[in-house]
Structures are given as C-alpha cells and as structure tokens.
Short mmCIF file of C-alpha atoms in Angstrom, two decimals:
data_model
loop_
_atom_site.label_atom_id
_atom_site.label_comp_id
_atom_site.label_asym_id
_atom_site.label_seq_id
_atom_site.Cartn_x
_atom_site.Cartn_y
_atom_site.Cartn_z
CA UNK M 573 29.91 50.62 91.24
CA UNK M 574 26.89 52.55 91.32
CA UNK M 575 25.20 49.53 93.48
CA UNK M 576 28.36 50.22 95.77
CA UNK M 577 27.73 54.33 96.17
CA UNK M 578 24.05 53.71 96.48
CA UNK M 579 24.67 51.11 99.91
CA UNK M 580 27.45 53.28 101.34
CA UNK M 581 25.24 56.21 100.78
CA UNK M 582 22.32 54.53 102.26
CA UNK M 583 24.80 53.41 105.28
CA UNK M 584 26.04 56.09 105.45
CA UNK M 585 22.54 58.10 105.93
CA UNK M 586 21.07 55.48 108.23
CA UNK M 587 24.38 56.20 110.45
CA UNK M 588 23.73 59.82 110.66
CA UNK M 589 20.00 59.29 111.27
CA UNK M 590 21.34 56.84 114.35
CA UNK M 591 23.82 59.73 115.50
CA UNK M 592 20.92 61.83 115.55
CA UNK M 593 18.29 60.27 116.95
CA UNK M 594 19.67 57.83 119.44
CA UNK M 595 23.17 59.36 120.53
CA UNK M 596 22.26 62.69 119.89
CA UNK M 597 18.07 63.15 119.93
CA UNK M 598 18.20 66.58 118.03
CA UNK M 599 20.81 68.48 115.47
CA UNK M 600 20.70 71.13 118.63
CA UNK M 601 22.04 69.10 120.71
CA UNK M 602 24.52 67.56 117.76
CA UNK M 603 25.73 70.85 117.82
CA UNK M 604 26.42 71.71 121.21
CA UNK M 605 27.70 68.18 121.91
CA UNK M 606 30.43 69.68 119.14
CA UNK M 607 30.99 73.39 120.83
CA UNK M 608 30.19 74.67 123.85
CA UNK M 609 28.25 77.34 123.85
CA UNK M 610 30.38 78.94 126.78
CA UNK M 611 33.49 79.10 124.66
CA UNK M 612 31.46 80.14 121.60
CA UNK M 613 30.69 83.49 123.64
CA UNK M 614 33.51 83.99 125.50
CA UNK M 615 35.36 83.30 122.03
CA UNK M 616 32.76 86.36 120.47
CA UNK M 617 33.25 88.48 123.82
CA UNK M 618 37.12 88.60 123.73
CA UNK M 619 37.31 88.95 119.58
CA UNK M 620 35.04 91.63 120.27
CA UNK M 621 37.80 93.13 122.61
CA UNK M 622 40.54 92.45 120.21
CA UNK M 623 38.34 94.59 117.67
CA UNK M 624 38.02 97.70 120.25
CA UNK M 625 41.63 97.90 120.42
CA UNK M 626 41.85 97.51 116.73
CA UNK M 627 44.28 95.10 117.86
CA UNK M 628 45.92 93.30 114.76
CA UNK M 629 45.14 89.45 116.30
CA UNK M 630 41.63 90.53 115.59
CA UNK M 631 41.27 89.16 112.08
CA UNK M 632 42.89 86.01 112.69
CA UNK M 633 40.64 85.22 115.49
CA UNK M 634 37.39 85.60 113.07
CA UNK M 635 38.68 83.72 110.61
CA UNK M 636 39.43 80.78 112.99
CA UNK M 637 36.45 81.26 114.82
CA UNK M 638 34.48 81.56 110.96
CA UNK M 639 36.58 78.25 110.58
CA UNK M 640 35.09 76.32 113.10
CA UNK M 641 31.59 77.05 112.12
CA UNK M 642 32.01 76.60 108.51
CA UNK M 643 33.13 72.38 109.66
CA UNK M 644 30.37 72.27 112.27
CA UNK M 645 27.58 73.42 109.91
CA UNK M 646 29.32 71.68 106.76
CA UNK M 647 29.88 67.95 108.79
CA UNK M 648 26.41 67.86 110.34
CA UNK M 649 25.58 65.31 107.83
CA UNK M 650 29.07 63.57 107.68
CA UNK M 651 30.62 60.82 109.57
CA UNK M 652 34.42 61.23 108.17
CA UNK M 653 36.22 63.41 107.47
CA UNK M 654 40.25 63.45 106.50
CA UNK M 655 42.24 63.92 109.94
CA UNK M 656 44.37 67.21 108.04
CA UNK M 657 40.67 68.90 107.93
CA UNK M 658 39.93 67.80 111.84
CA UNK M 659 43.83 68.62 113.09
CA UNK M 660 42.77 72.13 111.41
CA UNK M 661 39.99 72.45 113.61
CA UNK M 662 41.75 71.10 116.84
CA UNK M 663 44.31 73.61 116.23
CA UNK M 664 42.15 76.34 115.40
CA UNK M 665 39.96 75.57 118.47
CA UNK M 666 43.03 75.55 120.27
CA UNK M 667 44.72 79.17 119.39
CA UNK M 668 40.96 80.49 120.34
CA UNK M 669 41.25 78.56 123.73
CA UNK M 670 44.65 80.18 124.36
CA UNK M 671 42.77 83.83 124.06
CA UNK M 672 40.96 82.78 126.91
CA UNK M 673 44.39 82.14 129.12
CA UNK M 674 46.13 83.84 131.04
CA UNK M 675 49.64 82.87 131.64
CA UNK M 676 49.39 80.73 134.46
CA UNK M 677 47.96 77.85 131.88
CA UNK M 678 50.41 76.56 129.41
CA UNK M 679 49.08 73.79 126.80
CA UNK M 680 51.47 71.61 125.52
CA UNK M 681 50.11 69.70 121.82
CA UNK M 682 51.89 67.15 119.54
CA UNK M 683 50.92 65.30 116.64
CA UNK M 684 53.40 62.97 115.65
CA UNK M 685 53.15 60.02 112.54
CA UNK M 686 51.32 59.67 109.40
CA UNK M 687 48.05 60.66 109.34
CA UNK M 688 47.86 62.37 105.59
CA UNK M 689 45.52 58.68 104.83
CA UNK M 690 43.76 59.04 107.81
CA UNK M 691 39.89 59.56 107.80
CA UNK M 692 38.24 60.25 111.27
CA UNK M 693 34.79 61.23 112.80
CA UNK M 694 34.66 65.29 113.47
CA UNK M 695 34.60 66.64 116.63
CA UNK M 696 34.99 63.18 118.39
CA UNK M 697 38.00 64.37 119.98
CA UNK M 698 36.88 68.04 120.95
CA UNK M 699 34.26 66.83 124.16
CA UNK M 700 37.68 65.48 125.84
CA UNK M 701 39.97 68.73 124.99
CA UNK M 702 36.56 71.17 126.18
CA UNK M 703 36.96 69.48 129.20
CA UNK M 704 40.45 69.50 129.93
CA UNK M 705 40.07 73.38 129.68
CA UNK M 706 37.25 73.08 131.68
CA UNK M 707 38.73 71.44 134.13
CA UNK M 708 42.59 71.74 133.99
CA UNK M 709 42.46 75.73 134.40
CA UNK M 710 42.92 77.56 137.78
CA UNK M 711 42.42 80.83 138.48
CA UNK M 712 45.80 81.12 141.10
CA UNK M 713 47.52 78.35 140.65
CA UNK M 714 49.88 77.31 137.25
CA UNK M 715 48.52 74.49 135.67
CA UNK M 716 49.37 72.34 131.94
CA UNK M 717 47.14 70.31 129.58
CA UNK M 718 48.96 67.90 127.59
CA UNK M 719 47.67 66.66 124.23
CA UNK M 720 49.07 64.00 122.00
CA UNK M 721 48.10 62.34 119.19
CA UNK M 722 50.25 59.64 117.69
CA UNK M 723 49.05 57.92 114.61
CA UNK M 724 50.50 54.38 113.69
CA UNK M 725 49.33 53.23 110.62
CA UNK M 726 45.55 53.70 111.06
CA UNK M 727 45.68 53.43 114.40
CA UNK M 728 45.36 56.69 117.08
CA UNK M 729 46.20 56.82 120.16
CA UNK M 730 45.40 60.19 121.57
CA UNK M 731 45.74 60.98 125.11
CA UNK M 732 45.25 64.55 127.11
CA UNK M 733 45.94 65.50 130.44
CA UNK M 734 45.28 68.09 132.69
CA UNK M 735 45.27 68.77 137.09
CA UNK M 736 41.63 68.78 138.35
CA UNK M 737 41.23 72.37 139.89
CA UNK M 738 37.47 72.59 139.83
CA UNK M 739 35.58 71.02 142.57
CA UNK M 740 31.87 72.04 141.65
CA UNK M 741 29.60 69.29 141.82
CA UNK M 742 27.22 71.18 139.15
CA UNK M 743 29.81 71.66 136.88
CA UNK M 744 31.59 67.83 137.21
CA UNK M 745 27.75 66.84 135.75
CA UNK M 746 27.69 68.58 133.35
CA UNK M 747 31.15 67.31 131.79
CA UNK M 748 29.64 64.20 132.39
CA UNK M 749 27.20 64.68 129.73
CA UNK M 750 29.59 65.83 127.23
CA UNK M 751 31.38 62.65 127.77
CA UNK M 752 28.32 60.44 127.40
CA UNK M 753 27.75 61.97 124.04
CA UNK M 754 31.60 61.21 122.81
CA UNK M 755 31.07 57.47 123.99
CA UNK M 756 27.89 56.98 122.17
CA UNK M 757 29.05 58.17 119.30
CA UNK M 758 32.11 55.88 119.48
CA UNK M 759 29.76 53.05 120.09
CA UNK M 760 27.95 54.18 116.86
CA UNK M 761 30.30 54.95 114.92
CA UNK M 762 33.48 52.58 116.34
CA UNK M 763 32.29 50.05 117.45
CA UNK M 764 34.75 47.33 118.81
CA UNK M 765 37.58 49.69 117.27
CA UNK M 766 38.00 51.85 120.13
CA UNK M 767 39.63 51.67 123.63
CA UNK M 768 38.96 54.49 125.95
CA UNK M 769 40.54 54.23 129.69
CA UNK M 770 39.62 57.33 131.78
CA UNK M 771 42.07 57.73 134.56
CA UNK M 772 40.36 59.58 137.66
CA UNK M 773 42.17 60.47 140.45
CA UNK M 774 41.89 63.42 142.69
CA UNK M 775 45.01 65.81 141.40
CA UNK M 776 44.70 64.56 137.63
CA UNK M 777 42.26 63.46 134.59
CA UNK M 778 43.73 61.20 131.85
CA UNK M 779 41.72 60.38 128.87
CA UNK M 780 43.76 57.68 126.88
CA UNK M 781 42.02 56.99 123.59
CA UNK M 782 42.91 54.57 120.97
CA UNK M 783 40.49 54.16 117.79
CA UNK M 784 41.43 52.15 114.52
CA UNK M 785 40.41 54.68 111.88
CA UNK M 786 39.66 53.76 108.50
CA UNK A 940 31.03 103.86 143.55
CA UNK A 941 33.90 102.29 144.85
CA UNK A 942 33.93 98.91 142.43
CA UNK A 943 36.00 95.82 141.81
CA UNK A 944 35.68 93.37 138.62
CA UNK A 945 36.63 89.60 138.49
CA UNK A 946 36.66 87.87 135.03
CA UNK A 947 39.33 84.51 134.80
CA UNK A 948 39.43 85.76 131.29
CA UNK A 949 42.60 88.28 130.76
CA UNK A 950 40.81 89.75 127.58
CA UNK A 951 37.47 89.92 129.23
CA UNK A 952 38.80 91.89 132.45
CA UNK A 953 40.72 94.49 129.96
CA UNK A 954 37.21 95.30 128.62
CA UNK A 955 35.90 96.17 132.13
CA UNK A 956 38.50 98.03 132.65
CA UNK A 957 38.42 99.90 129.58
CA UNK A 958 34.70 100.48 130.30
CA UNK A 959 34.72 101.04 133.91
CA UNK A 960 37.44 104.31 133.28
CA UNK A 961 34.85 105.72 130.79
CA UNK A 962 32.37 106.50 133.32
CA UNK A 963 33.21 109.43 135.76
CA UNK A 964 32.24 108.32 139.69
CA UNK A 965 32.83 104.93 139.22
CA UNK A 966 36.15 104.00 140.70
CA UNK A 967 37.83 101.06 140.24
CA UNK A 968 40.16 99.96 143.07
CA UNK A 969 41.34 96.50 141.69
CA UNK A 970 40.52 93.32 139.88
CA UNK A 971 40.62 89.92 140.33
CA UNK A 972 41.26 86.52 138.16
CA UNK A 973 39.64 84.49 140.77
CA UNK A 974 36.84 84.30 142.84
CA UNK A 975 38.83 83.39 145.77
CA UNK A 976 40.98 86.66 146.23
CA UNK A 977 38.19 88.88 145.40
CA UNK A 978 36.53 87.03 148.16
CA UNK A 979 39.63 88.02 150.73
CA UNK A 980 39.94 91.26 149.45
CA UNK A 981 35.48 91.98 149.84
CA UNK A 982 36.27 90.98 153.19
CA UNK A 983 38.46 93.57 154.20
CA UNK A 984 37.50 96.58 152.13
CA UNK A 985 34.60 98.26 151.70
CA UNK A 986 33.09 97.89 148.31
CA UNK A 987 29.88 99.13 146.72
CA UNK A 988 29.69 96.82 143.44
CA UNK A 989 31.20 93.81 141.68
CA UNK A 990 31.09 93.28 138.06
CA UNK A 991 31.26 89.09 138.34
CA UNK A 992 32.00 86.48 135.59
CA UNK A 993 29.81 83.71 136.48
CA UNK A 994 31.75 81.06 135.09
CA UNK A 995 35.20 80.25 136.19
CA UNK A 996 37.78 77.90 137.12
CA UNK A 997 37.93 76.60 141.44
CA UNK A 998 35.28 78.62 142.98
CA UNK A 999 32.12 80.31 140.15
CA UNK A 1000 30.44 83.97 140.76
CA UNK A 1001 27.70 82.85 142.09
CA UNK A 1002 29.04 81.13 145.28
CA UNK A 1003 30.99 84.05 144.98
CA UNK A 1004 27.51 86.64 145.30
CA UNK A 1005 26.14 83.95 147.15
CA UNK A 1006 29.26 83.44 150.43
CA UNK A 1007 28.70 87.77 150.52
CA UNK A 1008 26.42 89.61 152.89
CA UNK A 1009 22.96 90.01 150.75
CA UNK A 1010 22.89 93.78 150.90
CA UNK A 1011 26.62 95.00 150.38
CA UNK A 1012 28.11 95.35 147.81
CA UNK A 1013 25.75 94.79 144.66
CA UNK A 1014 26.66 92.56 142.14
CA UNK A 1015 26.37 92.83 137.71
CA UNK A 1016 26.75 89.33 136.85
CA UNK A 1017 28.82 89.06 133.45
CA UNK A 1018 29.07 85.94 131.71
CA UNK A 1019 28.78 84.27 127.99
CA UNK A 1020 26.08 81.75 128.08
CA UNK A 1021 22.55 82.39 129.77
CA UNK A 1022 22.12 79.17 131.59
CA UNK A 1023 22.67 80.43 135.04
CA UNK A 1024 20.51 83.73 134.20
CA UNK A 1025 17.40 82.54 136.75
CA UNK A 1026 20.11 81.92 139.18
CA UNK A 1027 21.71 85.25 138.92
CA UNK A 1028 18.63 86.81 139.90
CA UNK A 1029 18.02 84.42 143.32
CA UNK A 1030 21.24 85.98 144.65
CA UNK A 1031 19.78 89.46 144.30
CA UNK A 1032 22.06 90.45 141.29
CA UNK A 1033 21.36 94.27 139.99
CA UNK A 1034 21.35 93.22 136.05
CA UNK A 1035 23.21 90.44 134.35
CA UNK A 1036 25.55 91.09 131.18
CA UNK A 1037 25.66 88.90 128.65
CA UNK A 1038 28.96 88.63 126.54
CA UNK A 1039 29.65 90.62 124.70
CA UNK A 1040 28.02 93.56 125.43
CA UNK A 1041 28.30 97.15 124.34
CA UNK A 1042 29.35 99.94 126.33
CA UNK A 1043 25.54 101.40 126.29
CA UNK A 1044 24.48 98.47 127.69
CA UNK A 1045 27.27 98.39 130.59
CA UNK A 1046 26.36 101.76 131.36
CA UNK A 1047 22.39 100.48 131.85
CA UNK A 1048 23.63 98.46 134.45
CA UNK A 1049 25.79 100.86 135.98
CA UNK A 1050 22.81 103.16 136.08
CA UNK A 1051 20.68 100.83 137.70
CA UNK A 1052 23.76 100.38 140.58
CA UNK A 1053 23.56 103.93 141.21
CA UNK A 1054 19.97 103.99 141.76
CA UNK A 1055 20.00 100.93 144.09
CA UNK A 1056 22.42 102.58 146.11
CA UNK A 1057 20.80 106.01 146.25
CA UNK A 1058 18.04 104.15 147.72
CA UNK A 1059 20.05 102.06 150.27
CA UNK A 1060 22.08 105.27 151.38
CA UNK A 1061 18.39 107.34 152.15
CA UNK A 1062 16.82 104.29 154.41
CA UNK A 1063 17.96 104.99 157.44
CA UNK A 1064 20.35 101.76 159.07
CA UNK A 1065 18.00 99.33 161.15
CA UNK A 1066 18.05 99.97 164.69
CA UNK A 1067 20.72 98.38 166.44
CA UNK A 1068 20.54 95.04 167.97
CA UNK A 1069 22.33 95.52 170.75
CA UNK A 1070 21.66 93.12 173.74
CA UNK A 1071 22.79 92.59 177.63
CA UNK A 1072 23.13 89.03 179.31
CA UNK A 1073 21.55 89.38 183.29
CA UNK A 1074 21.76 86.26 185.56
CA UNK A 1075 18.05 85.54 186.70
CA UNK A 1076 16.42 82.21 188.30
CA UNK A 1077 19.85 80.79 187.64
CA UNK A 1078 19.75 81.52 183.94
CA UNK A 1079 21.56 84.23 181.69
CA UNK A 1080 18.89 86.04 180.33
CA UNK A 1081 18.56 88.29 177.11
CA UNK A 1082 17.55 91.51 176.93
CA UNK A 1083 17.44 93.75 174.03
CA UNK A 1084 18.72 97.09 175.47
CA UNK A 1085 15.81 98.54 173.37
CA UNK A 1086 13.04 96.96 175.26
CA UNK A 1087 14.28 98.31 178.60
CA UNK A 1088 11.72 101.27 180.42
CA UNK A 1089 13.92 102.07 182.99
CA UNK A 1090 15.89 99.84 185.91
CA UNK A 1091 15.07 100.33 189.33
CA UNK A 1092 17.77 99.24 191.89
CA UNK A 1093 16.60 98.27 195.59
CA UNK A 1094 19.31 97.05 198.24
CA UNK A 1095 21.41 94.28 196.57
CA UNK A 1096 19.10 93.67 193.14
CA UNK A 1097 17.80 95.33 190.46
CA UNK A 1098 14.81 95.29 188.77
CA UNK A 1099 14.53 95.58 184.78
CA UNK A 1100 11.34 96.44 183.57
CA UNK A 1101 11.16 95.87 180.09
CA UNK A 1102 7.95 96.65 177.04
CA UNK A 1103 7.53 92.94 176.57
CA UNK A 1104 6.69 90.71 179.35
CA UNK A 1105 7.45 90.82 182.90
CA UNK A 1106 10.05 92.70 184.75
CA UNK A 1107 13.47 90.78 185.17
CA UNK A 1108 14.92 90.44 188.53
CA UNK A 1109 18.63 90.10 188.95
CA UNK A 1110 21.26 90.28 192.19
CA UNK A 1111 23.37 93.02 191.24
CA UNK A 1112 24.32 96.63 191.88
CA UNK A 1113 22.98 99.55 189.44
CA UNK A 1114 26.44 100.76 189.73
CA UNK A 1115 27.05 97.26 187.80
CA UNK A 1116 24.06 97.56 185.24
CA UNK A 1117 25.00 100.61 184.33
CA UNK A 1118 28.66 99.69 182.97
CA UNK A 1119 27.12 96.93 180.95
CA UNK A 1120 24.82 99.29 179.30
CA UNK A 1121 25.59 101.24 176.10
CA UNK A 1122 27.11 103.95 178.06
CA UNK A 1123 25.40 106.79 175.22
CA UNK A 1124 21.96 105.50 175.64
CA UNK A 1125 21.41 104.78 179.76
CA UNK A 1126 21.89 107.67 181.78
CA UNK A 1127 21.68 106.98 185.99
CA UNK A 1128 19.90 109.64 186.99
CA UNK A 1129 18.97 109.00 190.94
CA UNK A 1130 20.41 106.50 193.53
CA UNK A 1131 17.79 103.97 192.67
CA UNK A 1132 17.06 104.54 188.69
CA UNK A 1133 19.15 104.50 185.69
CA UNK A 1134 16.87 105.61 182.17
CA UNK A 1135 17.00 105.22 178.49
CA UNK A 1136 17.57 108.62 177.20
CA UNK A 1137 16.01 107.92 173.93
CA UNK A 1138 12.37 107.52 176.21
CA UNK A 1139 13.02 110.83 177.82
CA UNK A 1140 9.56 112.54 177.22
CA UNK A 1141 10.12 115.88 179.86
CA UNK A 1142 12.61 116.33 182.55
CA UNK A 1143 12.76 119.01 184.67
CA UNK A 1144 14.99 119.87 188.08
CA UNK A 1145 12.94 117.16 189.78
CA UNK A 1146 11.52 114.31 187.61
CA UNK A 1147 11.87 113.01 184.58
CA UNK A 1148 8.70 111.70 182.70
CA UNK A 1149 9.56 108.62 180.54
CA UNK A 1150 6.23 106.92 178.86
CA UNK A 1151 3.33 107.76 181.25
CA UNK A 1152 5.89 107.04 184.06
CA UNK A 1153 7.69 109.64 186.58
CA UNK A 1154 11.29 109.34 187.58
CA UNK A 1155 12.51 111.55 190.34
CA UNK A 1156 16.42 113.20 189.36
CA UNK A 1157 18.39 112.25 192.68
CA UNK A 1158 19.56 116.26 194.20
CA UNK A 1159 23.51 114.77 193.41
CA UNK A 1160 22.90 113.77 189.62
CA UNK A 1161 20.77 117.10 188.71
CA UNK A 1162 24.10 118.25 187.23
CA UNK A 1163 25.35 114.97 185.22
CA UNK A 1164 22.15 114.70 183.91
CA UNK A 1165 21.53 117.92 182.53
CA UNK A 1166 25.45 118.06 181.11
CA UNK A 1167 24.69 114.79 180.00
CA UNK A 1168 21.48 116.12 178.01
CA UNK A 1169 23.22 119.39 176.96
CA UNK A 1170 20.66 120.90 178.97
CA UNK A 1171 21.52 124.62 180.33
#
C-alpha cells in the first residue's frame, strides 16, 4: 500500500513537473494560463465600486473572488480535483463575469448528471469559458453564451457557445495562446481520453469537449 | 472641460461618473458602452477629453484614440491590465489609469488635462492653409494664398507674383482672381493690382508700400480701400 502511495505520488509529481515545464514553462505562466489577468482587475476595479456604494453585493463578490484564489494557489501542485470543488469555481467565476455585463449579454449554464464521483483537472475548462466572454460580448448588439456540461458516467461532454463579435487580429492571437495551453495540458494530462472539435465559423465559436474522467 | 467616458463595463462607467461629478469644471455630456458610438458622437460634437477603457468588445480604445484627430480631444486611457501601457503612450494619451484607481489619482490625471489644454488654448491656431487652383501652361496650378505679393493684371492675363519661385502667369481677368481669393485678405486696390492686406506696410492717398515694393491706389478705389482698412 505504501509501495502504491509512494508511485502515485512520484507520478503524480513527475506530472506536475511535465505541466510545468513543458506545457506550461513557469508557475507564472501556470497561473495566468488559469486567470486572466484582465478579469482579475476588472473583477478588483468593479468590487472596488460595489464597496464605494457600500453596496450590499460587495461582500459576496470578495468572497468569490477570495474563492478563486484560494483553488488557484491551493491546486498549483494538483492534477485532480473532485468536479463539486471545480463546478464551485466555474460558478463562482461565472457570477464575477456577470458583474462585468451589462444587459445586452445573457449566459445561459447547465450541469446536468452525476458528477458527485467525478474527479477532474482544475481550470481545464476555464481557458474555453475566458474566451467565450472574450469573444461572445458586444458592446451594441445582444449576444448569449451557452454552457453545458453533461456528465454520463465518467464521461463529460461539455460544450459552450457564443457569436464572434470581436474582429481584432491582436486579440484573436492572443486567445490562441490560451487555447494552446488547455490542449497541452489535455495531451498531458488526457491523453487519448479526450475529444475536442472546435467549430469556427464567422457568426459563431463552438468548443465541444468530451474527456473520460477518472 | 467638456468630457465623455466609454467603459463596456456598466460598474466601471458608474465609477467615472461618480468621479467625474466630484470635480467642479469638468462636465460630462454623455457616456458610451462602445467604442463605436463614442466614435459617431466625437465626430459631431466638440469634445475636450475622453476617459477610454482600453479593452473592449468589437472595436478597443486604442483604435478608438488612434481613428481621432491627434490633437483634439485628449485622451486618459483606463484599463485593468498594463499590457497595452507603451501603446497608450504612442497615441499621445495624457496619463493612463490603471484599475482600480482612487479618486486622488483620477484627479492627477484630470489635472494634467487641464494643463495640456491651457497650453493648447494660448498657442495661437497655425496659419491657415488656404490655397487657389490657376490654369497655367495647361496645368492647374497651386498656390498658397499666403505666398502671394501682390497680382498684377495686364489686358486679358494676370500675373501672380508669389515669395517662392517665379511669378505665375494665367489668362484671366483680376475681376476673376479676385472672387477666388479669400475675400477678407485681398483687397483690389487699382485697375491693374489687387494686394494682400496682411503685407500692407504704409498706404497713403496714392501708393501703397507692400515689402520694399510700391503700389499706386487707382483715384476710383481711394475710397473702398480706405473703408476697407477702417482708415478715416
């Protein structure tokens, strides 16, 4: 038994060291792979607001916010965690998002099936939501982002979709890269257990994902 | 200062506003979620200063700042994450907020408007550069009304002679010349002249003395010149 511990911890260690070094070349960059700075700040800049106006949404928001940075700096080192803990987090993440909304974006999220078994890798799922707000949100015109996960038996099958509004060629790199890092990791830490299609087209972005968890 | 502010963040924008009514002469007229009807609005109104979130959704602040004219209005960049900082800068930005920020700091940027635009309003506006189109050797050719001495008109052309280069000969009346020049800065003031009355050195019942040249006043246009010049 001990023998057993001592090789899962060792795998387990020599899988983080790969997530670091290869997919992810520096706990930086581990981290921002995981948030984005730009909603960090925006997130600080309008809980800051809520606390002028002593507005009483302004605890809630710090303790989601407090939330998200107790996983990220607790799961640096982790490659699973229970899905309840990372549904938490995408909800969390999610009610901050929706401070950063105005009405013309609604965001439609379901998680239906099983999942209280379910162990997953954190923030594998977050790259594709960042960029469905990154992308799916106009400034004039009404826009959704749908988000489903559906859990049957240990598989996933998560999906989100949102209207491309952006047309920045800076910006469409740079959700490239955010991407890359969500792949590599599912290379790492999937591998042959994951299906992702990417559907492209010039009025909509559809991630479909399906991973065998274990 | 007459400003605007344009944040895609509803939150964000209520803080401008919040600080923007806190400081006496600055005057906010509207704001904007997007880039693109601030855009049509700058277009149409006359605005001194745009507080401008850098990052948003269809069109960001700094094609924003950089589709405006580069000296009106000034631009305070606000935005959550540094990365564009350098950037802001290139398009001439007056400071650069970064989220959040307190009102002392908003105030050091609205500070450094004001100076900016004390400046701007005592340099005086660049001369104008107004020009007229004269057919000559079959071509249209330019002249800045600036660089014209005087124009001399003989039976059926004129002659232009400008400060740079050599005098430009054209077939048409001074009659003619004259209603294509600015009518507040050439003055006909004989048969055969018409002057720039910004060059008008002397003038007396006779002559006028433009440069180290002298012009004689045609007896008919001794009165419409010196009505013209306010002259009793």
């Amino acid at each position: 038994m001990a023998y057993y511990l001592f090789v899962q911890l060792q795998e387990s260690v020599r899988r983080a060291d790969q997530v670091l070094a290869t997919a992810l070349q520096s706990e930086l960059s581990f981290l921002k792979a995981q948030i984005n700075p730009h909603f960090l700040f925006n997130t600080l800049n309008n809980i800051y607001v809520l606390t002028l106006k002593k507005s009483e949404s302004a605890p809630t928001a710090v303790m989601k916010l407090s939330n998200l940075m107790r996983k990220i700096t607790n799961d640096t080192a982790v490659d699973f965690v229970p899905f309840e803990e990372e549904e938490q987090f995408i909800r969390d993440y999610l009610d901050l998002q929706e401070l950063r909304l105005s009405e013309k974006t609604k965001v439609n999220y379901e998680v239906t099936g099983d999942y209280s078994r379910c162990n997953i890798a954190p923030r594998i799922l977050i790259p594709f939501i960042d960029n469905a707000f990154k992308f799916g949100v106009s400034g004039h015109t009404a826009s959704e982002i749908d988000i489903r996960l559906r859990f049957e038996g240990n598989n996933l099958h998560f999906s989100i979709k949102n209207a491309i509004h952006q047309s920045s060629g800076e910006s469409m790199e740079s959700a490239g890269v955010g991407l890359e890092n969500s792949k590599r990791r599912l290379d790492l830490l999937y591998k042959d257990r994951y299906e992702l299609s990417i559907n492209h087209t010039k009025e909509s972005y559809e991630v479909l994902l399906q991973i065998e968890l274990l | 200062m007459r400003c605007i502010a344009v944040d895609d963040e509803p939150l964000a924008l209520e803080l401008m506003e919040t600080y923007i009514a806190q400081v006496p002469g600055l005057d906010l007229l509207t704001t904007f979620t997007d880039a693109i009807s601030a855009w049509g609005f700058l277009k149409k109104n006359q605005v001194d200063l745009v507080f401008l979130d850098i990052q948003m959704p269809d069109i960001n602040g700094l094609q924003l700042a950089k589709s405006l004219d580069r000296k009106n209005p000034m631009v305070i960049f606000t935005t959550a994450y540094s990365k564009y900082a350098v950037e802001g800068f290139n398009v001439e930005a007056v400071d650069y907020l970064l989220k959040p920020f307190e009102f002392s700091r908003f105030m050091e940027a609205v500070n450094k408007a004001r100076v900016q635009k004390a400046l701007k309003d005592t340099i005086p506006p660049v001369e104008d550069d107004q020009a007229i189109y004269v057919k000559s050797d079959y071509q249209n050719v330019r002249i800045a009304t600036r660089d014209i001495q005087y124009i001399e008109g003989f039976d059926d052309y004129i002659r232009i002679h400008v400060d740079t280069g050599k005098s430009i000969y054209t077939l048409m009346s001074l009659k003619s010349m004259l209603e294509k020049l600015p009518s507040t800065d050439f003055l006909r003031v004989h048969r055969s002249y018409i002057v720039p009355v910004k060059r008008i050195k002397r003038i007396n019942n006779q002559q006028i003395q433009l440069g180290d040249k002298e012009i004689p006043i045609g007896k008919s246009y001794v009165d419409a010149v010196r009505t013209f010049l306010n002259i009793k």
